[in-house]
GROMACS .gro file of C-alpha atoms in nm:
model
  390
    1MET     CA    1   0.876  -2.723   2.716
    2ARG     CA    2   1.115  -2.420   2.814
    3LEU     CA    3   1.424  -2.593   2.659
    4LYS     CA    4   1.223  -2.685   2.379
    5THR     CA    5   1.108  -2.228   2.342
    6LEU     CA    6   1.476  -2.193   2.474
    7ALA     CA    7   1.641  -2.397   2.139
    8PHE     CA    8   1.354  -2.289   1.898
    9VAL     CA    9   1.472  -1.904   1.986
   10PHE     CA   10   1.847  -1.966   1.979
   11CYS     CA   11   1.839  -2.199   1.644
   12PHE     CA   12   1.617  -1.893   1.487
   13ALA     CA   13   1.891  -1.690   1.570
   14LEU     CA   14   2.126  -1.837   1.371
   15SER     CA   15   1.899  -1.915   1.075
   16PRO     CA   16   1.953  -1.820   0.781
   17LEU     CA   17   1.579  -1.713   0.714
   18PRO     CA   18   1.515  -1.380   0.589
   19LEU     CA   19   1.329  -1.136   0.908
   20LEU     CA   20   1.087  -1.055   0.626
   21ALA     CA   21   0.887  -1.260   0.499
   22ALA     CA   22   0.903  -1.247   0.125
   23CYS     CA   23   0.573  -1.214  -0.080
   24GLY     CA   24   0.471  -1.504  -0.398
   25GLY     CA   25   0.678  -1.905  -0.390
   26SER     CA   26   0.558  -2.139  -0.183
   27PHE     CA   27   0.273  -2.062   0.080
   28ASP     CA   28   0.392  -2.299   0.316
   29ASN     CA   29   0.721  -2.153   0.329
   30PHE     CA   30   0.583  -1.802   0.330
   31VAL     CA   31   0.381  -1.923   0.594
   32GLN     CA   32   0.696  -2.081   0.785
   33ASN     CA   33   0.880  -1.741   0.719
   34MET     CA   34   0.588  -1.516   0.905
   35LYS     CA   35   0.565  -1.720   1.204
   36ALA     CA   36   0.931  -1.713   1.220
   37GLU     CA   37   0.949  -1.337   1.187
   38ALA     CA   38   0.681  -1.342   1.430
   39VAL     CA   39   0.904  -1.462   1.674
   40SER     CA   40   1.144  -1.253   1.590
   41LYS     CA   41   0.878  -0.997   1.665
   42GLY     CA   42   0.893  -1.075   2.003
   43HIS     CA   43   0.551  -1.330   1.990
   44ALA     CA   44   0.560  -1.655   2.217
   45PRO     CA   45   0.638  -1.951   2.000
   46ALA     CA   46   0.334  -2.154   2.103
   47SER     CA   47   0.092  -1.864   2.075
   48VAL     CA   48   0.256  -1.808   1.665
   49ASP     CA   49   0.209  -2.189   1.657
   50ARG     CA   50  -0.137  -2.219   1.768
   51PHE     CA   51  -0.247  -1.920   1.547
   52PHE     CA   52  -0.111  -2.042   1.227
   53SER     CA   53  -0.222  -2.358   1.319
   54GLY     CA   54  -0.432  -2.476   1.029
   55ILE     CA   55  -0.375  -2.081   0.845
   56GLN     CA   56  -0.472  -2.191   0.461
   57GLN     CA   57  -0.457  -1.975   0.124
   58SER     CA   58  -0.826  -1.871  -0.022
   59GLN     CA   59  -0.863  -1.901  -0.364
   60SER     CA   60  -1.163  -1.758  -0.323
   61VAL     CA   61  -1.009  -1.423  -0.151
   62LEU     CA   62  -0.798  -1.411  -0.460
   63ARG     CA   63  -1.066  -1.427  -0.671
   64ALA     CA   64  -1.276  -1.143  -0.504
   65ASP     CA   65  -0.958  -0.941  -0.485
   66ARG     CA   66  -0.944  -0.931  -0.877
   67ASP     CA   67  -1.291  -0.915  -0.944
   68GLN     CA   68  -1.370  -0.562  -0.820
   69GLY     CA   69  -1.630  -0.488  -1.127
   70MET     CA   70  -1.854  -0.300  -0.944
   71PHE     CA   71  -1.624  -0.026  -0.939
   72GLN     CA   72  -1.650   0.037  -1.269
   73ARG     CA   73  -1.963   0.162  -1.280
   74PRO     CA   74  -2.041   0.556  -1.322
   75PHE     CA   75  -2.096   0.754  -1.032
   76LEU     CA   76  -2.556   0.733  -1.089
   77ASP     CA   77  -2.541   0.390  -1.120
   78PHE     CA   78  -2.343   0.268  -0.883
   79SER     CA   79  -2.553   0.538  -0.617
   80ARG     CA   80  -2.849   0.434  -0.767
   81ASN     CA   81  -2.755   0.037  -0.629
   82LEU     CA   82  -2.637   0.132  -0.294
   83ILE     CA   83  -2.885   0.389  -0.220
   84SER     CA   84  -3.243   0.303  -0.187
   85ASP     CA   85  -3.587   0.390   0.024
   86ALA     CA   86  -3.545   0.170   0.277
   87ARG     CA   87  -3.240   0.208   0.343
   88LEU     CA   88  -3.241   0.566   0.407
   89SER     CA   89  -3.548   0.528   0.618
   90LYS     CA   90  -3.346   0.246   0.787
   91GLY     CA   91  -3.102   0.505   0.869
   92GLN     CA   92  -3.269   0.745   1.039
   93ARG     CA   93  -3.460   0.535   1.205
   94LEU     CA   94  -3.098   0.394   1.373
   95GLY     CA   95  -2.994   0.698   1.423
   96ARG     CA   96  -3.260   0.779   1.640
   97GLU     CA   97  -3.202   0.438   1.840
   98TYR     CA   98  -2.870   0.522   1.864
   99ASP     CA   99  -2.899   0.874   2.004
  100ALA     CA  100  -2.716   0.840   2.293
  101VAL     CA  101  -2.402   0.660   2.140
  102PHE     CA  102  -2.416   0.922   1.865
  103ASP     CA  103  -2.458   1.170   2.070
  104SER     CA  104  -2.147   1.047   2.290
  105VAL     CA  105  -1.944   1.019   1.934
  106ASP     CA  106  -1.976   1.447   1.875
  107ARG     CA  107  -1.870   1.463   2.213
  108ARG     CA  108  -1.558   1.321   2.139
  109TYR     CA  109  -1.484   1.348   1.806
  110GLY     CA  110  -1.708   1.543   1.629
  111VAL     CA  111  -1.802   1.306   1.351
  112SER     CA  112  -2.167   1.373   1.235
  113ARG     CA  113  -2.338   1.062   1.319
  114GLY     CA  114  -2.487   1.048   0.925
  115VAL     CA  115  -2.070   0.990   0.845
  116LEU     CA  116  -2.119   0.656   1.049
  117LEU     CA  117  -2.459   0.564   0.961
  118ALA     CA  118  -2.320   0.536   0.552
  119PHE     CA  119  -2.056   0.332   0.673
  120TRP     CA  120  -2.246   0.103   0.844
  121ALA     CA  121  -2.512   0.057   0.581
  122PHE     CA  122  -2.244   0.066   0.277
  123GLU     CA  123  -1.995  -0.193   0.471
  124THR     CA  124  -2.259  -0.429   0.576
  125ALA     CA  125  -2.639  -0.374   0.595
  126TYR     CA  126  -2.634  -0.238   0.944
  127GLY     CA  127  -2.462  -0.502   1.057
  128THR     CA  128  -2.675  -0.759   0.865
  129TYR     CA  129  -2.390  -0.952   0.662
  130GLN     CA  130  -2.048  -0.918   0.810
  131GLY     CA  131  -1.894  -1.175   0.563
  132ASP     CA  132  -1.778  -1.507   0.572
  133PHE     CA  133  -1.432  -1.530   0.494
  134ASN     CA  134  -1.198  -1.655   0.763
  135THR     CA  135  -0.996  -1.380   0.848
  136ALA     CA  136  -0.638  -1.542   0.947
  137ASN     CA  137  -0.680  -1.712   0.582
  138ALA     CA  138  -0.748  -1.467   0.437
  139LEU     CA  139  -0.526  -1.222   0.570
  140VAL     CA  140  -0.207  -1.406   0.521
  141THR     CA  141  -0.397  -1.512   0.154
  142LEU     CA  142  -0.338  -1.114   0.098
  143ALA     CA  143   0.039  -1.069   0.249
  144HIS     CA  144   0.159  -1.357   0.025
  145ASP     CA  145  -0.030  -1.240  -0.277
  146CYS     CA  146   0.245  -0.986  -0.402
  147ARG     CA  147  -0.058  -0.714  -0.563
  148ARG     CA  148  -0.042  -0.547  -0.212
  149PRO     CA  149   0.174  -0.716   0.059
  150ASP     CA  150   0.306  -0.440   0.295
  151LEU     CA  151  -0.105  -0.355   0.354
  152PHE     CA  152  -0.121  -0.714   0.494
  153ARG     CA  153   0.164  -0.798   0.617
  154PRO     CA  154   0.081  -0.584   0.890
  155GLN     CA  155  -0.271  -0.681   0.958
  156VAL     CA  156  -0.143  -1.075   1.030
  157PHE     CA  157   0.071  -0.937   1.299
  158ALA     CA  158  -0.237  -0.734   1.440
  159ALA     CA  159  -0.498  -0.989   1.467
  160LEU     CA  160  -0.213  -1.250   1.627
  161GLU     CA  161  -0.171  -0.952   1.869
  162LEU     CA  162  -0.537  -0.988   1.911
  163TYR     CA  163  -0.538  -1.297   1.919
  164GLU     CA  164  -0.301  -1.333   2.229
  165MET     CA  165  -0.580  -1.034   2.394
  166GLY     CA  166  -0.822  -1.305   2.346
  167ASP     CA  167  -1.013  -1.095   2.096
  168PHE     CA  168  -0.911  -1.320   1.784
  169ASP     CA  169  -1.020  -1.647   1.691
  170PRO     CA  170  -0.822  -1.757   1.405
  171ARG     CA  171  -1.029  -2.075   1.311
  172THR     CA  172  -1.375  -1.858   1.392
  173THR     CA  173  -1.324  -1.533   1.372
  174THR     CA  174  -1.480  -1.463   0.987
  175GLY     CA  175  -1.555  -1.112   0.780
  176ALA     CA  176  -1.484  -0.961   0.402
  177TRP     CA  177  -1.250  -1.101   0.170
  178ALA     CA  178  -0.978  -0.805   0.247
  179GLY     CA  179  -0.992  -0.910   0.610
  180GLU     CA  180  -1.175  -0.630   0.774
  181ILE     CA  181  -1.360  -0.716   1.083
  182GLY     CA  182  -1.713  -0.613   1.263
  183MET     CA  183  -2.060  -0.423   1.183
  184VAL     CA  184  -1.847  -0.073   1.010
  185GLN     CA  185  -1.569  -0.333   0.867
  186MET     CA  186  -1.186  -0.221   1.044
  187LEU     CA  187  -0.904  -0.454   0.997
  188PRO     CA  188  -0.760  -0.580   1.285
  189ARG     CA  189  -0.461  -0.286   1.339
  190ASP     CA  190  -0.728  -0.013   1.352
  191ILE     CA  191  -0.849  -0.238   1.601
  192LEU     CA  192  -0.524  -0.248   1.759
  193GLU     CA  193  -0.518   0.166   1.737
  194ASN     CA  194  -0.853   0.223   1.794
  195GLY     CA  195  -1.143  -0.005   1.853
  196GLN     CA  196  -1.329   0.128   2.174
  197ASP     CA  197  -1.554  -0.042   2.418
  198ALA     CA  198  -1.838   0.186   2.448
  199ASP     CA  199  -2.092  -0.021   2.599
  200GLY     CA  200  -1.857  -0.105   2.868
  201ASP     CA  201  -1.873  -0.431   2.893
  202GLY     CA  202  -1.465  -0.479   2.928
  203HIS     CA  203  -1.450  -0.561   2.529
  204VAL     CA  204  -1.392  -0.414   2.184
  205ARG     CA  205  -1.675  -0.698   2.001
  206LEU     CA  206  -1.722  -0.545   1.659
  207LYS     CA  207  -1.895  -0.792   1.522
  208THR     CA  208  -2.214  -0.774   1.782
  209SER     CA  209  -2.176  -0.383   1.974
  210ALA     CA  210  -2.357  -0.150   1.748
  211PRO     CA  211  -2.207   0.088   2.039
  212ASP     CA  212  -1.845  -0.054   2.023
  213ALA     CA  213  -1.834  -0.054   1.629
  214LEU     CA  214  -1.987   0.315   1.610
  215MET     CA  215  -1.744   0.443   1.845
  216SER     CA  216  -1.434   0.254   1.682
  217GLY     CA  217  -1.540   0.350   1.363
  218ALA     CA  218  -1.487   0.729   1.425
  219ALA     CA  219  -1.206   0.654   1.674
  220MET     CA  220  -1.074   0.545   1.325
  221LEU     CA  221  -1.155   0.876   1.170
  222ALA     CA  222  -1.044   1.054   1.414
  223ASP     CA  223  -0.713   0.861   1.388
  224PHE     CA  224  -0.697   0.957   0.993
  225GLY     CA  225  -0.797   1.310   1.086
  226TRP     CA  226  -1.124   1.448   1.073
  227ARG     CA  227  -1.201   1.803   1.137
  228LYS     CA  228  -1.428   1.794   1.436
  229GLY     CA  229  -1.783   1.897   1.357
  230GLU     CA  230  -1.705   2.051   1.007
  231PRO     CA  231  -1.886   1.919   0.630
  232TRP     CA  232  -1.780   1.636   0.423
  233LEU     CA  233  -1.986   1.681   0.131
  234GLN     CA  234  -2.269   1.960  -0.053
  235GLU     CA  235  -2.446   1.955  -0.367
  236VAL     CA  236  -2.361   2.329  -0.561
  237ARG     CA  237  -2.483   2.459  -0.864
  238LEU     CA  238  -2.268   2.605  -1.123
  239PRO     CA  239  -2.253   2.874  -1.341
  240ASP     CA  240  -2.307   2.738  -1.757
  241ASN     CA  241  -1.954   2.968  -1.829
  242PHE     CA  242  -1.808   2.801  -1.565
  243ASP     CA  243  -1.434   2.716  -1.639
  244TRP     CA  244  -1.475   2.283  -1.578
  245SER     CA  245  -1.051   2.276  -1.578
  246GLN     CA  246  -1.102   2.392  -1.225
  247THR     CA  247  -1.255   2.096  -1.060
  248GLY     CA  248  -1.114   1.805  -0.930
  249VAL     CA  249  -0.964   1.653  -0.601
  250HIS     CA  250  -0.619   1.773  -0.672
  251VAL     CA  251  -0.772   2.157  -0.689
  252THR     CA  252  -0.844   2.355  -0.385
  253LYS     CA  253  -0.961   2.688  -0.336
  254PRO     CA  254  -1.137   2.887  -0.057
  255VAL     CA  255  -1.456   2.813   0.020
  256SER     CA  256  -1.477   3.269  -0.073
  257THR     CA  257  -1.339   3.211  -0.414
  258TRP     CA  258  -1.544   2.919  -0.506
  259ALA     CA  259  -1.798   3.180  -0.436
  260ASP     CA  260  -1.715   3.456  -0.609
  261MET     CA  261  -1.677   3.197  -0.904
  262GLY     CA  262  -2.074   3.166  -0.879
  263VAL     CA  263  -2.067   2.883  -0.691
  264THR     CA  264  -2.399   2.854  -0.513
  265ALA     CA  265  -2.499   2.577  -0.217
  266ARG     CA  266  -2.808   2.332  -0.411
  267SER     CA  267  -2.980   2.351  -0.009
  268GLY     CA  268  -2.808   2.540   0.309
  269ASN     CA  269  -2.512   2.752   0.289
  270LEU     CA  270  -2.161   2.702   0.193
  271PHE     CA  271  -1.922   2.629   0.496
  272ARG     CA  272  -1.666   2.930   0.429
  273GLY     CA  273  -1.420   2.830   0.708
  274ALA     CA  274  -1.176   2.595   0.520
  275THR     CA  275  -1.047   2.521   0.155
  276ALA     CA  276  -1.225   2.312  -0.081
  277SER     CA  277  -1.230   2.135  -0.412
  278LEU     CA  278  -1.500   2.116  -0.675
  279ILE     CA  279  -1.579   1.742  -0.837
  280LEU     CA  280  -1.801   1.644  -1.124
  281PRO     CA  281  -1.858   1.249  -1.063
  282GLN     CA  282  -1.995   1.249  -1.434
  283GLY     CA  283  -1.898   1.545  -1.612
  284HIS     CA  284  -2.012   1.899  -1.647
  285LYS     CA  285  -2.404   1.832  -1.732
  286GLY     CA  286  -2.431   1.579  -1.435
  287PRO     CA  287  -2.433   1.637  -1.041
  288ALA     CA  288  -2.189   1.867  -0.882
  289PHE     CA  289  -2.018   1.898  -0.524
  290ILE     CA  290  -1.827   2.114  -0.284
  291THR     CA  291  -1.550   1.882  -0.104
  292TYR     CA  292  -1.428   1.967   0.222
  293PRO     CA  293  -1.155   1.820   0.400
  294ASN     CA  294  -1.316   1.589   0.597
  295PHE     CA  295  -1.436   1.460   0.237
  296ASN     CA  296  -0.969   1.369   0.150
  297ILE     CA  297  -1.052   1.141   0.510
  298TYR     CA  298  -1.267   0.895   0.318
  299PHE     CA  299  -0.982   0.753   0.103
  300ASP     CA  300  -0.773   0.646   0.417
  301TRP     CA  301  -1.146   0.405   0.464
  302ASN     CA  302  -1.177   0.341   0.118
  303GLN     CA  303  -0.979   0.383  -0.217
  304SER     CA  304  -1.215   0.414  -0.449
  305PHE     CA  305  -1.370   0.707  -0.616
  306THR     CA  306  -1.656   0.615  -0.627
  307TYR     CA  307  -1.713   0.460  -0.344
  308VAL     CA  308  -1.643   0.732  -0.120
  309VAL     CA  309  -1.854   1.020  -0.305
  310THR     CA  310  -2.167   0.743  -0.264
  311ALA     CA  311  -2.104   0.720   0.100
  312ALA     CA  312  -2.068   1.078   0.119
  313TYR     CA  313  -2.347   1.259  -0.061
  314PHE     CA  314  -2.543   0.919   0.151
  315ALA     CA  315  -2.442   1.056   0.519
  316THR     CA  316  -2.538   1.404   0.327
  317LEU     CA  317  -2.929   1.212   0.259
  318ILE     CA  318  -2.933   1.075   0.557
  319GLU     CA  319  -2.869   1.412   0.802
  320GLY     CA  320  -3.166   1.527   0.569
  321ALA     CA  321  -3.028   1.692   0.294
  322PRO     CA  322  -3.287   1.650  -0.056
  323LYS     CA  323  -3.171   1.380  -0.331
  324MET     CA  324  -2.902   1.556  -0.583
  325ASP     CA  325  -2.978   1.702  -0.902
  326ARG     CA  326  -2.884   1.400  -1.189
  327GLY     CA  327  -2.875   1.618  -1.445
  328ALA     CA  328  -2.826   1.401  -1.809
  329PRO     CA  329  -2.455   1.314  -1.820
  330ASP     CA  330  -2.283   1.250  -2.137
  331LYS     CA  331  -2.301   0.834  -2.232
  332GLY     CA  332  -1.955   0.770  -2.061
  333LEU     CA  333  -1.725   0.449  -2.159
  334ASN     CA  334  -1.782   0.040  -2.109
  335ALA     CA  335  -1.472  -0.124  -1.890
  336GLU     CA  336  -1.326  -0.278  -2.224
  337GLN     CA  337  -1.372   0.120  -2.404
  338MET     CA  338  -1.212   0.300  -2.055
  339LYS     CA  339  -0.928   0.023  -2.072
  340ALA     CA  340  -0.850   0.132  -2.426
  341LEU     CA  341  -0.831   0.539  -2.294
  342GLN     CA  342  -0.609   0.437  -2.010
  343SER     CA  343  -0.355   0.277  -2.292
  344LYS     CA  344  -0.390   0.590  -2.510
  345LEU     CA  345  -0.333   0.783  -2.222
  346GLN     CA  346  -0.094   0.658  -2.119
  347ALA     CA  347   0.092   0.655  -2.493
  348ARG     CA  348   0.092   1.005  -2.457
  349GLY     CA  349   0.293   1.019  -2.140
  350HIS     CA  350   0.022   1.010  -1.860
  351ASP     CA  351   0.021   0.849  -1.548
  352VAL     CA  352  -0.287   0.609  -1.524
  353GLY     CA  353  -0.160   0.366  -1.308
  354LYS     CA  354  -0.296   0.019  -1.377
  355VAL     CA  355  -0.457  -0.010  -1.734
  356ASP     CA  356  -0.797  -0.173  -1.561
  357GLY     CA  357  -1.080  -0.010  -1.667
  358ILE     CA  358  -1.160   0.188  -1.361
  359LEU     CA  359  -1.191   0.567  -1.341
  360GLY     CA  360  -0.952   0.641  -1.072
  361ALA     CA  361  -0.770   1.008  -0.959
  362ARG     CA  362  -0.473   0.979  -1.198
  363THR     CA  363  -0.690   0.855  -1.564
  364ARG     CA  364  -0.964   1.199  -1.410
  365ILE     CA  365  -0.650   1.392  -1.433
  366ALA     CA  366  -0.512   1.295  -1.772
  367VAL     CA  367  -0.856   1.326  -1.945
  368GLN     CA  368  -0.906   1.673  -1.821
  369LEU     CA  369  -0.537   1.766  -1.928
  370GLU     CA  370  -0.632   1.623  -2.260
  371GLN     CA  371  -0.963   1.755  -2.302
  372GLN     CA  372  -0.817   2.086  -2.176
  373ARG     CA  373  -0.551   1.978  -2.524
  374LEU     CA  374  -0.871   1.882  -2.751
  375GLY     CA  375  -1.026   2.186  -2.664
  376LEU     CA  376  -1.338   2.044  -2.473
  377PRO     CA  377  -1.519   2.055  -2.179
  378ALA     CA  378  -1.244   1.968  -1.970
  379ASP     CA  379  -1.457   1.789  -1.671
  380ALA     CA  380  -1.236   1.475  -1.614
  381TRP     CA  381  -1.509   1.301  -1.737
  382PRO     CA  382  -1.421   1.048  -2.045
  383THR     CA  383  -1.629   1.021  -2.347
  384PRO     CA  384  -1.657   0.788  -2.641
  385ALA     CA  385  -1.605   1.143  -2.838
  386LEU     CA  386  -1.259   1.148  -2.594
  387LEU     CA  387  -1.203   0.794  -2.757
  388GLY     CA  388  -1.207   0.911  -3.102
  389LYS     CA  389  -0.980   1.194  -3.098
  390LEU     CA  390  -0.708   1.064  -2.944
   0.00000   0.00000   0.00000
């Protein structure tokens, strides 16, 4: 066995195989190149063979990756779908049930319980549905796919490392279609870097141990840069004559400056110890929020603006904030209209990223600039009226 291993390593050293397995092409060839790359990184050939044995390309993962239509929904519809009184009540009950865990989280990382409870709720319905996709297949499939290979390639090797530690079974470990595992859905690399044994059993069990999952999620947020003990989002009221062009996550000012401009908290007081932004998820006729630096950390967890605002808002509800004033927003665009708008914005020289029908950050900025040019309220909320004028 040892001679075969040495022969394999020697042959690999002379092999013309690339050190990085290129995405696309034959899936079988890709897997072979990933195995060679793993050995070049120092993993034992026998472990590599066992890990990759039986790996299959998952078409269901690719379909899920392409079909993310829920993120095309506007904030009020999206949040209505995810937030219910029952989900809120359960989150508050679990906050009491795991009070000691959350107190420990607060002491170590300063992450509020509402933040973690909201992720726990949205990611897995408080652990009741954690996904049934084979994680190893999902990760290798997405590493092979050329849409986001740089994101998923490191996760394959992280899963291999977890396997070598005895904390991952490539045959039986399941989770979300994008490779996240456990109650708060963490990728293998995040588990390696931030996994915490909070229940003291000697293992990090994110699928079965709520203390492990919550503490690990808090550690990951802290690693992302979470500012201990600071808020993340707060509903506000704005004066009717407010300069809407000053809204958006790309505009930051000291909170005292916002207060001087007439921004007031709908409940409680503004946190004056930081800079902040103002966001209008559905324009100046809908709800308004001030976002503190911790809000930006949410985007390291999920890059969807709609998801992030909803999760951050739900976290405030769990901690006792009143339900938002939904207002009466102007009618928005459907998916096809949004794609048409993005195409028109591109034609005018704006960088909106992919024309996908999703109102992302770059599309919002482009919309706001065109609203200013056309003399419309520059609130970054695209309407049929804007589309018509373009």
